Amino acid sequence: MSEFAKGEVWLVGAGPGDAGLLTLHAVEALRAADVVVHDALVSAEVLEYAAGAELVHLGKRGGQPSPKQPEINARLIAEARAGRRVVRLKGGDPFMFGRGTEEVLALVAAGVRFRVVPGITAGIGGLAYAGIPVTSRDVNSSVIFLTGHDHTGLSPEGIDWAAVGRAAGMIVLYMAMRHMGEIAEKLMAGGLAADTPVAVVMRASTPQMRVLDTTLEKAAADIAESGIGAPAIVSIGRGNLLRAQMAWG
Ligand code: SAH
């Protein structure tokens, strides 16, 4: 792999939690880093690989005060300009609802050298831990990834949920827990059957993983009753039924 030079920022995907899902590039970068700026989703197990680095927790946390993106960008740029090897470590993959784009563009504008180390996203690898394949030939041959809220924390009004329901055999939702009732209503109003299987996978790939099997109609009530909460991935579609045979965790 290329040398991690002083003054560079590496944007690294940490995967959904299980440190075994880190890439070799990620592990090498964490070992070589002077400073690791990580978000709230990165697991303690993953951070152990950065034992020699200063750890800085800067990330978005749903519903709580969190650092503003310009503040994060400025910190990355300042650390790089101080001549340090900087890892920006993000849960899952940096470009899957991870604001990796904003950070890379800020580095580009500042003239800071960077590289990207992709990671395993929760909406694919995390679901696999629950025995849910995001595609499979005969059941769900297509998949759509969506976020359940926009940057304001509201559910995205701009989304045509009826079109989403028709678009793919499997709908994978990130950050959807607070709006599941509303989203399910809109999908059913758009034509998806009330008994469409829904799986909610909380803290996927970690020892705290919990899975709730429900349906579109019952999702919001079952989530409330089960106490299952963020971070969780929601998958909607018949592919969830394969879990009955394919769950291995
Ligand atoms: N870049 C990340 C996603 C960031 S958005 C990725 O590629 O996975 C944050 C959302 O990701 C959470 O609200 C949740 O929906 C999902 N998420 C991240 N890690 C998760 C995990 N271990 N288990 C379940 N959901 C997870």
Tab-separated table of C-alpha atoms and ligand atoms in Angstrom:
chain	number	residue	atom	x	y	z
A	1	MET	CA	0.000	0.000	0.000
A	2	SER	CA	1.115	3.560	-0.460
A	3	GLU	CA	3.048	5.258	2.315
A	4	PHE	CA	1.035	7.220	4.881
A	5	ALA	CA	2.941	10.490	4.656
A	6	LYS	CA	3.028	13.238	7.246
A	7	GLY	CA	0.456	15.922	6.571
A	8	GLU	CA	-1.968	13.539	4.877
A	9	VAL	CA	-5.536	12.748	5.858
A	10	TRP	CA	-6.841	9.251	5.284
A	11	LEU	CA	-10.586	8.894	5.301
A	12	VAL	CA	-11.087	5.374	6.598
A	13	GLY	CA	-14.189	3.199	6.883
A	14	ALA	CA	-14.322	1.329	10.203
A	15	GLY	CA	-17.095	-1.090	9.256
A	16	PRO	CA	-20.152	-1.712	11.430
A	17	GLY	CA	-18.335	-2.657	14.642
A	18	ASP	CA	-16.680	-6.074	14.515
A	19	ALA	CA	-12.961	-5.261	14.193
A	20	GLY	CA	-12.549	-8.312	11.985
A	21	LEU	CA	-14.286	-6.355	9.259
A	22	LEU	CA	-11.530	-3.737	9.054
A	23	THR	CA	-9.550	-3.791	5.830
A	24	LEU	CA	-5.780	-4.298	5.844
A	25	HIS	CA	-5.423	-0.694	4.697
A	26	ALA	CA	-7.528	0.467	7.630
A	27	VAL	CA	-5.438	-1.443	10.175
A	28	GLU	CA	-2.167	-0.167	8.719
A	29	ALA	CA	-3.468	3.395	8.700
A	30	LEU	CA	-4.647	3.143	12.320
A	31	ARG	CA	-1.253	1.791	13.398
A	32	ALA	CA	0.649	4.537	11.568
A	33	ALA	CA	-1.637	7.437	12.536
A	34	ASP	CA	-0.583	10.279	14.833
A	35	VAL	CA	-4.169	11.298	15.396
A	36	VAL	CA	-7.463	9.506	14.774
A	37	VAL	CA	-10.546	11.697	14.492
A	38	HIS	CA	-13.480	9.331	14.828
A	39	ASP	CA	-17.250	9.517	14.930
A	40	ALA	CA	-19.630	8.122	17.528
A	41	LEU	CA	-20.315	4.891	15.652
A	42	VAL	CA	-16.761	3.573	15.717
A	43	SER	CA	-16.481	0.696	18.199
A	44	ALA	CA	-13.994	0.541	21.078
A	45	GLU	CA	-12.709	-2.726	19.620
A	46	VAL	CA	-11.722	-0.929	16.410
A	47	LEU	CA	-10.095	1.962	18.267
A	48	GLU	CA	-7.735	-0.506	19.982
A	49	TYR	CA	-5.854	-0.679	16.692
A	50	ALA	CA	-4.983	2.995	17.116
A	51	ALA	CA	-3.280	2.539	20.474
A	52	GLY	CA	-0.361	4.789	19.494
A	53	ALA	CA	-2.473	7.675	18.245
A	54	GLU	CA	-4.232	10.559	19.896
A	55	LEU	CA	-7.962	9.840	19.751
A	56	VAL	CA	-10.328	12.702	19.032
A	57	HIS	CA	-14.065	12.060	19.142
A	58	LEU	CA	-15.771	14.357	16.648
A	59	GLY	CA	-18.943	13.146	15.056
A	60	LYS	CA	-22.617	13.514	14.588
A	61	ARG	CA	-24.896	11.977	17.174
A	62	GLY	CA	-28.574	11.811	16.323
A	63	GLY	CA	-30.672	13.915	18.679
A	64	GLN	CA	-27.733	15.287	20.659
A	65	PRO	CA	-25.597	18.375	20.237
A	66	SER	CA	-22.821	17.414	17.888
A	67	PRO	CA	-19.961	19.238	16.249
A	68	LYS	CA	-20.778	21.158	13.110
A	69	GLN	CA	-19.306	19.875	9.875
A	70	PRO	CA	-17.126	22.993	9.315
A	71	GLU	CA	-15.593	22.436	12.755
A	72	ILE	CA	-14.706	18.841	11.843
A	73	ASN	CA	-13.279	19.901	8.484
A	74	ALA	CA	-11.215	22.642	10.127
A	75	ARG	CA	-9.791	20.206	12.664
A	76	LEU	CA	-8.742	17.723	9.956
A	77	ILE	CA	-7.051	20.508	7.982
A	78	ALA	CA	-5.306	21.923	11.068
A	79	GLU	CA	-3.980	18.500	12.107
A	80	ALA	CA	-2.661	17.867	8.593
A	81	ARG	CA	-1.026	21.284	8.415
A	82	ALA	CA	0.679	20.538	11.730
A	83	GLY	CA	2.425	17.728	9.863
A	84	ARG	CA	0.588	14.833	11.477
A	85	ARG	CA	-0.680	11.645	9.884
A	86	VAL	CA	-4.418	12.026	10.281
A	87	VAL	CA	-6.991	9.256	10.098
A	88	ARG	CA	-10.598	10.371	9.809
A	89	LEU	CA	-12.341	7.210	10.952
A	90	LYS	CA	-16.018	6.731	10.205
A	91	GLY	CA	-18.452	3.944	10.982
A	92	GLY	CA	-19.231	1.682	8.042
A	93	ASP	CA	-18.173	3.180	4.727
A	94	PRO	CA	-17.229	6.871	4.599
A	95	PHE	CA	-19.416	7.548	1.567
A	96	MET	CA	-22.556	5.757	2.738
A	97	PHE	CA	-24.492	8.529	4.507
A	98	GLY	CA	-21.226	9.402	6.173
A	99	ARG	CA	-20.515	12.950	5.046
A	100	GLY	CA	-17.288	11.736	3.515
A	101	THR	CA	-17.922	13.884	0.475
A	102	GLU	CA	-18.061	17.110	2.465
A	103	GLU	CA	-14.815	16.243	4.211
A	104	VAL	CA	-12.960	15.272	1.048
A	105	LEU	CA	-14.082	18.451	-0.722
A	106	ALA	CA	-12.885	20.539	2.230
A	107	LEU	CA	-9.485	18.810	2.059
A	108	VAL	CA	-9.324	19.406	-1.687
A	109	ALA	CA	-10.147	23.091	-1.222
A	110	ALA	CA	-7.444	23.388	1.441
A	111	GLY	CA	-4.872	21.616	-0.701
A	112	VAL	CA	-4.430	18.787	1.836
A	113	ARG	CA	-3.360	15.410	0.442
A	114	PHE	CA	-5.721	12.566	1.199
A	115	ARG	CA	-6.777	9.051	0.338
A	116	VAL	CA	-9.927	7.039	0.925
A	117	VAL	CA	-10.090	3.569	2.471
A	118	PRO	CA	-13.591	2.171	1.888
A	119	GLY	CA	-15.286	0.198	4.638
A	120	ILE	CA	-18.044	-2.350	5.016
A	121	THR	CA	-21.327	-0.532	5.325
A	122	ALA	CA	-23.888	-1.474	7.961
A	123	GLY	CA	-26.585	-1.820	5.319
A	124	ILE	CA	-24.757	-4.711	3.637
A	125	GLY	CA	-22.306	-6.254	6.095
A	126	GLY	CA	-24.399	-5.525	9.161
A	127	LEU	CA	-27.445	-7.165	7.655
A	128	ALA	CA	-25.347	-10.187	6.692
A	129	TYR	CA	-24.690	-10.744	10.412
A	130	ALA	CA	-28.443	-11.094	10.864
A	131	GLY	CA	-28.646	-13.622	8.027
A	132	ILE	CA	-30.127	-11.123	5.585
A	133	PRO	CA	-28.683	-11.002	2.057
A	134	VAL	CA	-29.333	-7.586	0.483
A	135	THR	CA	-29.726	-9.238	-2.883
A	136	SER	CA	-30.429	-12.807	-3.917
A	137	ARG	CA	-31.393	-13.963	-7.335
A	138	ASP	CA	-34.928	-15.173	-6.929
A	139	VAL	CA	-36.166	-13.122	-3.981
A	140	ASN	CA	-34.691	-9.630	-4.039
A	141	SER	CA	-32.725	-8.941	-7.164
A	142	SER	CA	-32.368	-5.233	-6.480
A	143	VAL	CA	-31.764	-3.031	-3.455
A	144	ILE	CA	-32.184	0.634	-2.637
A	145	PHE	CA	-30.361	2.435	0.191
A	146	LEU	CA	-32.037	5.396	1.847
A	147	THR	CA	-31.677	7.584	4.868
A	148	GLY	CA	-34.710	7.913	7.107
A	149	HIS	CA	-33.961	11.508	7.963
A	150	ASP	CA	-32.259	14.449	6.352
A	151	HIS	CA	-29.714	16.836	7.848
A	152	THR	CA	-32.433	18.594	9.827
A	153	GLY	CA	-33.376	15.342	11.556
A	154	LEU	CA	-36.753	15.277	9.835
A	155	SER	CA	-37.880	12.490	7.576
A	156	PRO	CA	-37.105	13.490	4.008
A	157	GLU	CA	-40.199	15.091	2.592
A	158	GLY	CA	-38.579	15.133	-0.822
A	159	ILE	CA	-38.664	11.347	-1.154
A	160	ASP	CA	-41.332	9.758	-3.343
A	161	TRP	CA	-42.026	6.779	-1.067
A	162	ALA	CA	-44.467	5.157	-3.487
A	163	ALA	CA	-41.705	5.136	-6.105
A	164	VAL	CA	-39.259	3.742	-3.533
A	165	GLY	CA	-41.667	0.907	-2.779
A	166	ARG	CA	-41.768	-0.027	-6.452
A	167	ALA	CA	-38.087	0.555	-7.118
A	168	ALA	CA	-36.425	-2.413	-5.488
A	169	GLY	CA	-37.001	-5.805	-3.935
A	170	MET	CA	-35.178	-4.722	-0.800
A	171	ILE	CA	-35.292	-1.317	0.867
A	172	VAL	CA	-32.466	-0.653	3.319
A	173	LEU	CA	-32.946	2.323	5.627
A	174	TYR	CA	-30.264	4.090	7.636
A	175	MET	CA	-31.152	6.478	10.490
A	176	ALA	CA	-34.809	5.570	10.243
A	177	MET	CA	-35.768	4.636	13.784
A	178	ARG	CA	-37.413	7.911	14.758
A	179	HIS	CA	-39.585	7.983	11.649
A	180	MET	CA	-40.472	4.327	11.103
A	181	GLY	CA	-44.195	4.819	11.646
A	182	GLU	CA	-44.414	7.602	9.108
A	183	ILE	CA	-42.187	5.804	6.586
A	184	ALA	CA	-44.185	2.562	6.881
A	185	GLU	CA	-47.448	4.473	6.394
A	186	LYS	CA	-46.130	6.111	3.251
A	187	LEU	CA	-44.819	2.834	1.821
A	188	MET	CA	-48.154	1.117	2.462
A	189	ALA	CA	-50.064	4.059	0.997
A	190	GLY	CA	-47.822	3.669	-2.043
A	191	GLY	CA	-48.811	0.046	-2.490
A	192	LEU	CA	-46.488	-2.125	-0.402
A	193	ALA	CA	-48.365	-4.887	1.403
A	194	ALA	CA	-48.970	-4.401	5.128
A	195	ASP	CA	-47.401	-7.814	5.813
A	196	THR	CA	-44.148	-7.036	3.969
A	197	PRO	CA	-41.372	-8.433	6.193
A	198	VAL	CA	-39.301	-5.878	8.090
A	199	ALA	CA	-36.138	-6.580	10.045
A	200	VAL	CA	-34.562	-4.108	12.453
A	201	VAL	CA	-30.939	-4.866	13.239
A	202	MET	CA	-29.465	-2.921	16.130
A	203	ARG	CA	-25.690	-2.685	16.688
A	204	ALA	CA	-25.100	-5.176	13.911
A	205	SER	CA	-21.905	-7.247	14.091
A	206	THR	CA	-21.258	-6.359	17.736
A	207	PRO	CA	-21.889	-8.480	20.860
A	208	GLN	CA	-24.860	-6.159	21.557
A	209	MET	CA	-26.558	-7.013	18.258
A	210	ARG	CA	-30.342	-7.387	18.493
A	211	VAL	CA	-32.727	-8.255	15.697
A	212	LEU	CA	-36.443	-7.586	15.553
A	213	ASP	CA	-38.567	-9.377	12.957
A	214	THR	CA	-41.794	-7.564	12.169
A	215	THR	CA	-43.925	-6.274	9.292
A	216	LEU	CA	-44.563	-2.864	7.775
A	217	GLU	CA	-47.898	-2.619	9.542
A	218	LYS	CA	-46.518	-3.519	12.953
A	219	ALA	CA	-43.004	-2.067	12.708
A	220	ALA	CA	-43.453	1.146	14.684
A	221	ALA	CA	-45.386	-0.502	17.517
A	222	ASP	CA	-43.014	-3.476	17.715
A	223	ILE	CA	-39.977	-1.174	17.766
A	224	ALA	CA	-41.503	0.839	20.623
A	225	GLU	CA	-42.403	-2.292	22.550
A	226	SER	CA	-39.068	-4.033	22.062
A	227	GLY	CA	-37.010	-1.052	23.181
A	228	ILE	CA	-34.721	-1.575	20.213
A	229	GLY	CA	-33.032	1.686	19.217
A	230	ALA	CA	-30.312	3.433	17.252
A	231	PRO	CA	-27.946	2.631	15.737
A	232	ALA	CA	-30.089	0.252	13.761
A	233	ILE	CA	-30.525	-0.715	10.135
A	234	VAL	CA	-34.013	-1.419	8.839
A	235	SER	CA	-34.512	-3.752	5.903
A	236	ILE	CA	-37.840	-4.081	4.164
A	237	GLY	CA	-38.618	-6.881	1.737
A	238	ARG	CA	-39.120	-10.602	1.286
A	239	GLY	CA	-35.374	-11.180	1.480
A	240	ASN	CA	-35.741	-10.834	5.243
A	241	LEU	CA	-37.525	-14.193	5.310
A	242	LEU	CA	-34.264	-15.902	4.370
A	243	ARG	CA	-33.104	-15.047	7.871
A	244	ALA	CA	-35.059	-18.021	9.159
A	245	GLN	CA	-32.549	-20.289	7.403
A	246	MET	CA	-29.519	-18.067	7.033
A	247	ALA	CA	-28.994	-16.444	10.442
A	248	TRP	CA	-25.638	-17.662	11.715
A	249	GLY	CA	-24.646	-15.199	14.434
B	1	SAH	N1	-21.353	5.298	7.075
B	1	SAH	C1	-22.174	4.396	7.858
B	1	SAH	C2	-23.561	4.945	8.061
B	1	SAH	C3	-23.610	6.249	8.811
B	1	SAH	S1	-25.240	6.813	9.102
B	1	SAH	C4	-22.201	3.019	7.188
B	1	SAH	O1	-21.725	2.896	6.050
B	1	SAH	O2	-22.661	2.058	7.799
B	1	SAH	C5	-25.581	6.141	10.691
B	1	SAH	C6	-26.563	5.005	10.593
B	1	SAH	O3	-25.911	3.836	10.124
B	1	SAH	C7	-27.193	4.589	11.898
B	1	SAH	O4	-28.252	5.445	12.272
B	1	SAH	C8	-27.667	3.202	11.542
B	1	SAH	O5	-28.833	3.271	10.744
B	1	SAH	C9	-26.535	2.707	10.658
B	1	SAH	N2	-25.540	1.909	11.385
B	1	SAH	C10	-24.227	2.158	11.468
B	1	SAH	N3	-23.602	1.184	12.160
B	1	SAH	C11	-24.551	0.295	12.506
B	1	SAH	C12	-24.546	-0.959	13.212
B	1	SAH	N4	-23.421	-1.498	13.713
B	1	SAH	N5	-25.719	-1.609	13.353
B	1	SAH	C13	-26.863	-1.113	12.849
B	1	SAH	N6	-26.924	0.050	12.187
B	1	SAH	C14	-25.791	0.742	12.007
